[in-house]
XYZ file of C-alpha atoms in Angstrom:
276
model
C 0.000 0.000 0.000
C 1.269 3.459 -0.922
C 0.204 6.530 1.033
C 1.082 10.149 0.319
C 0.909 13.231 2.510
C 2.638 16.409 3.596
C 4.407 17.814 6.614
C 1.790 19.486 8.820
C -1.847 19.976 7.860
C -2.255 23.713 8.423
C -0.117 25.466 5.848
C -1.394 24.091 2.543
C -3.334 26.959 1.033
C -3.480 25.110 -2.282
C -5.967 22.640 -0.817
C -8.529 24.993 0.676
C -7.632 28.538 -0.344
C -7.219 29.368 3.342
C -4.088 30.593 5.072
C -4.544 27.778 7.578
C -6.527 24.585 6.999
C -7.946 22.275 9.614
C -6.934 18.649 9.972
C -10.471 17.683 8.940
C -10.072 19.642 5.679
C -6.599 18.229 5.029
C -7.874 14.673 5.518
C -10.250 15.161 2.589
C -7.211 15.046 0.286
C -4.617 12.793 1.934
C -4.618 9.675 4.143
C -1.325 10.541 5.857
C 0.306 13.481 7.625
C 3.641 14.125 9.306
C 3.259 16.018 12.571
C 6.283 18.066 13.585
C 4.677 19.665 16.645
C 5.890 16.728 18.727
C 9.474 17.678 17.844
C 9.097 20.817 19.954
C 6.911 19.478 22.764
C 5.101 16.294 23.665
C 1.446 16.866 22.744
C -1.176 16.540 25.441
C -3.257 13.412 25.124
C -6.341 15.595 24.829
C -4.893 17.059 21.622
C -4.164 13.586 20.281
C -7.748 12.518 20.950
C -9.019 15.638 19.189
C -6.863 14.889 16.129
C -8.337 11.402 15.975
C -11.871 12.817 16.002
C -11.091 14.879 12.895
C -9.800 12.080 10.652
C -11.203 8.924 9.026
C -10.743 5.594 10.767
C -7.709 4.490 8.720
C -5.908 7.835 8.608
C -2.220 7.598 9.531
C 0.073 9.902 11.511
C 3.854 10.113 11.395
C 4.982 11.635 14.666
C 8.365 13.324 14.887
C 10.330 12.374 17.984
C 10.996 15.237 20.415
C 14.328 16.937 19.797
C 15.866 15.627 23.003
C 15.881 12.165 21.346
C 17.698 13.364 18.238
C 20.541 15.346 19.808
C 19.041 18.719 18.893
C 18.694 19.461 22.588
C 20.531 18.348 25.707
C 18.738 16.401 28.381
C 17.950 18.632 31.350
C 19.070 17.741 34.828
C 16.632 15.665 36.827
C 15.048 13.983 33.818
C 15.800 10.822 31.899
C 15.217 9.729 28.324
C 13.323 6.718 29.597
C 10.869 8.918 31.495
C 10.374 11.212 28.498
C 9.858 8.199 26.229
C 7.156 6.871 28.546
C 5.528 10.298 28.640
C 5.445 10.403 24.841
C 4.013 6.897 24.547
C 1.329 7.710 27.101
C 0.431 10.833 25.141
C 0.150 8.846 21.898
C -1.615 5.880 23.480
C -5.016 6.524 21.824
C -3.334 6.863 18.420
C -1.324 3.684 18.924
C -4.243 1.642 20.237
C -6.525 2.680 17.372
C -3.899 1.826 14.746
C -3.416 5.397 13.500
C 0.319 5.713 14.186
C 2.273 4.938 11.040
C 5.671 5.447 12.677
C 7.857 7.627 14.835
C 10.379 9.729 12.908
C 13.840 10.385 14.310
C 15.403 13.116 12.193
C 19.003 13.632 13.239
C 20.987 16.853 12.676
C 23.952 17.226 10.289
C 26.441 16.932 13.151
C 25.200 13.431 14.045
C 27.936 11.623 12.151
C 28.938 7.992 11.751
C 31.022 7.110 14.816
C 30.844 4.561 17.601
C 29.210 6.901 20.117
C 26.336 7.638 17.762
C 25.892 4.016 16.692
C 25.607 3.101 20.364
C 23.070 5.870 20.859
C 20.859 4.443 18.107
C 20.826 1.162 20.029
C 19.660 3.082 23.089
C 16.923 4.720 21.032
C 15.632 1.323 19.984
C 15.637 0.181 23.624
C 13.606 3.249 24.593
C 10.912 2.376 22.031
C 11.243 -1.409 21.677
C 7.871 -2.087 20.059
C 7.465 1.057 17.975
C 7.962 1.422 14.219
C 10.802 3.943 13.904
C 12.141 5.684 10.819
C 15.649 7.133 10.976
C 16.629 10.133 8.861
C 20.341 10.894 8.751
C 21.672 14.222 7.528
C 25.387 13.577 7.733
C 26.715 11.836 4.637
C 29.431 9.952 6.534
C 26.854 7.199 7.101
C 26.682 6.771 3.328
C 30.431 6.762 2.738
C 31.533 3.691 0.796
C 33.501 2.542 3.825
C 30.380 2.469 6.047
C 27.322 2.178 3.797
C 26.979 -1.613 3.932
C 27.344 -1.523 7.715
C 24.852 1.335 8.026
C 22.247 -0.613 6.079
C 22.895 -3.850 7.988
C 22.687 -2.043 11.315
C 19.352 -0.444 10.433
C 17.985 -3.857 9.467
C 19.316 -5.424 12.664
C 17.635 -2.753 14.807
C 14.389 -2.941 12.825
C 14.710 0.701 11.771
C 13.455 1.974 8.448
C 16.185 4.177 6.988
C 14.379 7.110 5.397
C 14.878 7.494 1.657
C 15.557 11.203 1.334
C 15.400 13.486 -1.675
C 17.294 16.720 -1.115
C 19.660 18.992 -3.082
C 21.967 17.142 -5.469
C 24.784 19.611 -6.082
C 26.113 20.005 -2.545
C 28.909 17.858 -1.178
C 27.303 17.815 2.264
C 23.926 16.308 1.373
C 23.138 12.619 1.543
C 22.457 10.501 -1.542
C 19.059 9.307 -2.702
C 19.551 5.746 -1.509
C 16.606 3.431 -2.231
C 17.882 0.506 -0.182
C 15.056 -0.951 1.943
C 16.023 -1.757 5.537
C 12.592 -2.707 6.891
C 10.144 -5.042 5.165
C 7.238 -3.626 7.177
C 7.442 -0.065 5.891
C 9.421 2.255 3.628
C 9.436 5.995 4.195
C 10.288 8.572 1.507
C 10.761 12.236 2.468
C 10.942 14.764 -0.370
C 12.507 18.024 0.826
C 13.009 19.656 -2.560
C 16.281 20.503 -4.287
C 17.001 24.080 -3.287
C 20.802 24.030 -3.534
C 21.187 27.676 -2.574
C 18.852 27.695 0.400
C 19.611 24.272 1.869
C 22.431 25.418 4.152
C 20.890 28.762 5.026
C 21.142 29.972 8.610
C 19.204 32.500 10.656
C 15.481 33.059 11.183
C 14.588 32.410 7.537
C 16.587 29.184 7.259
C 13.624 26.799 7.379
C 11.708 28.824 4.816
C 14.633 28.931 2.406
C 15.587 25.278 2.833
C 12.298 23.817 1.638
C 11.349 26.477 -0.890
C 11.206 24.311 -3.986
C 8.709 23.133 -6.578
C 9.286 19.739 -8.199
C 8.938 19.687 -11.960
C 6.926 16.993 -13.703
C 10.165 15.441 -14.941
C 11.557 15.281 -11.397
C 8.338 13.742 -10.108
C 8.598 11.047 -12.756
C 12.127 10.259 -11.542
C 10.791 9.899 -8.010
C 7.913 7.783 -9.292
C 10.402 5.306 -10.744
C 12.192 5.114 -7.408
C 8.962 4.362 -5.563
C 8.071 1.707 -8.135
C 11.469 0.057 -7.627
C 10.921 -0.530 -3.892
C 7.163 -0.936 -3.399
C 7.323 -4.728 -3.658
C 10.006 -4.936 -0.969
C 7.864 -3.651 1.875
C 4.259 -3.959 3.051
C 3.670 -0.215 3.247
C 5.164 2.837 1.553
C 4.776 6.324 3.009
C 5.673 9.407 0.981
C 5.871 12.836 2.597
C 6.368 16.068 0.671
C 8.235 18.521 2.896
C 8.754 21.281 0.295
C 6.319 23.500 2.155
C 7.993 26.886 2.223
C 6.704 28.139 -1.122
C 3.356 26.406 -0.819
C 4.282 23.668 -3.293
C 4.025 20.522 -1.168
C 0.313 19.817 -1.475
C 0.138 20.435 -5.209
C 3.225 18.304 -5.848
C 1.784 15.570 -3.628
C -1.459 15.501 -5.609
C 0.478 15.470 -8.880
C 2.483 12.541 -7.559
C -0.717 10.729 -6.581
C -1.895 11.053 -10.178
C 1.433 9.824 -11.539
C 1.185 6.726 -9.355
C -2.468 6.321 -10.385
C -3.596 6.102 -6.785
C -7.152 6.480 -5.581
C -7.310 7.155 -1.864
C -10.412 5.731 -0.251
C -12.095 6.543 3.059
C -11.100 10.215 3.103
C -13.137 12.949 4.752
C -15.810 14.634 2.632
C -14.323 17.541 0.714
C -16.856 19.944 2.177
C -19.492 19.826 4.861
C -23.081 19.758 3.703
C -25.895 21.757 5.231
C -27.545 18.702 6.795
């Protein structure tokens, strides 16, 4: 099964014509969403329950792990990763129990390179979430160096991680390759960030906006379509997230990609509420 969605549900003006859309409105177009709010703070369980009320029964969520788990933030004194992991799982309990959690996403920063300390940390991460489907996105290309690539792939398989297949700028020496190797037969996860070579390494308050400001051409989407076709038989489920949000292109590109793959999503929300 192939599912397509975008990062966040609010900012896709293309879908509704509104500056901000509701989750209910978003779920009329896509069966999957990546939630990045959990990266900044563990959501209250009341919020999780409210999200579930707004989506169809089979709708799927990809929840980003809080930044303390991905080395973006140091652990504060008096707390432990185990306690925070339990807090997160308790928050997501309704989503997990109802079968609406597609996976947890651990997106690591560029300075998380391939060395023993970080390999050991990934083992700890698996121990913290032993039963959860986890996708790992690496942003340091040392993991893909010819000297380590085979070991990286084998390690991800051993730990039952799905190594995210990432599309990002192609002309920079610092970016990671578009590697379509499947490390988990349960699910494959593609993340399409766009190919903004100039903006990818931007810093400052506008960095996020510049990094994902990109519109995929039809030719580029066809290239990505071929990649998806090459792996879809190797895993039970395929999730595709368009993260090129900054210029408002993600939703339109995602719908174009749906058409290219000749997909027909069933059990979506109605596109508009009737009077009765």
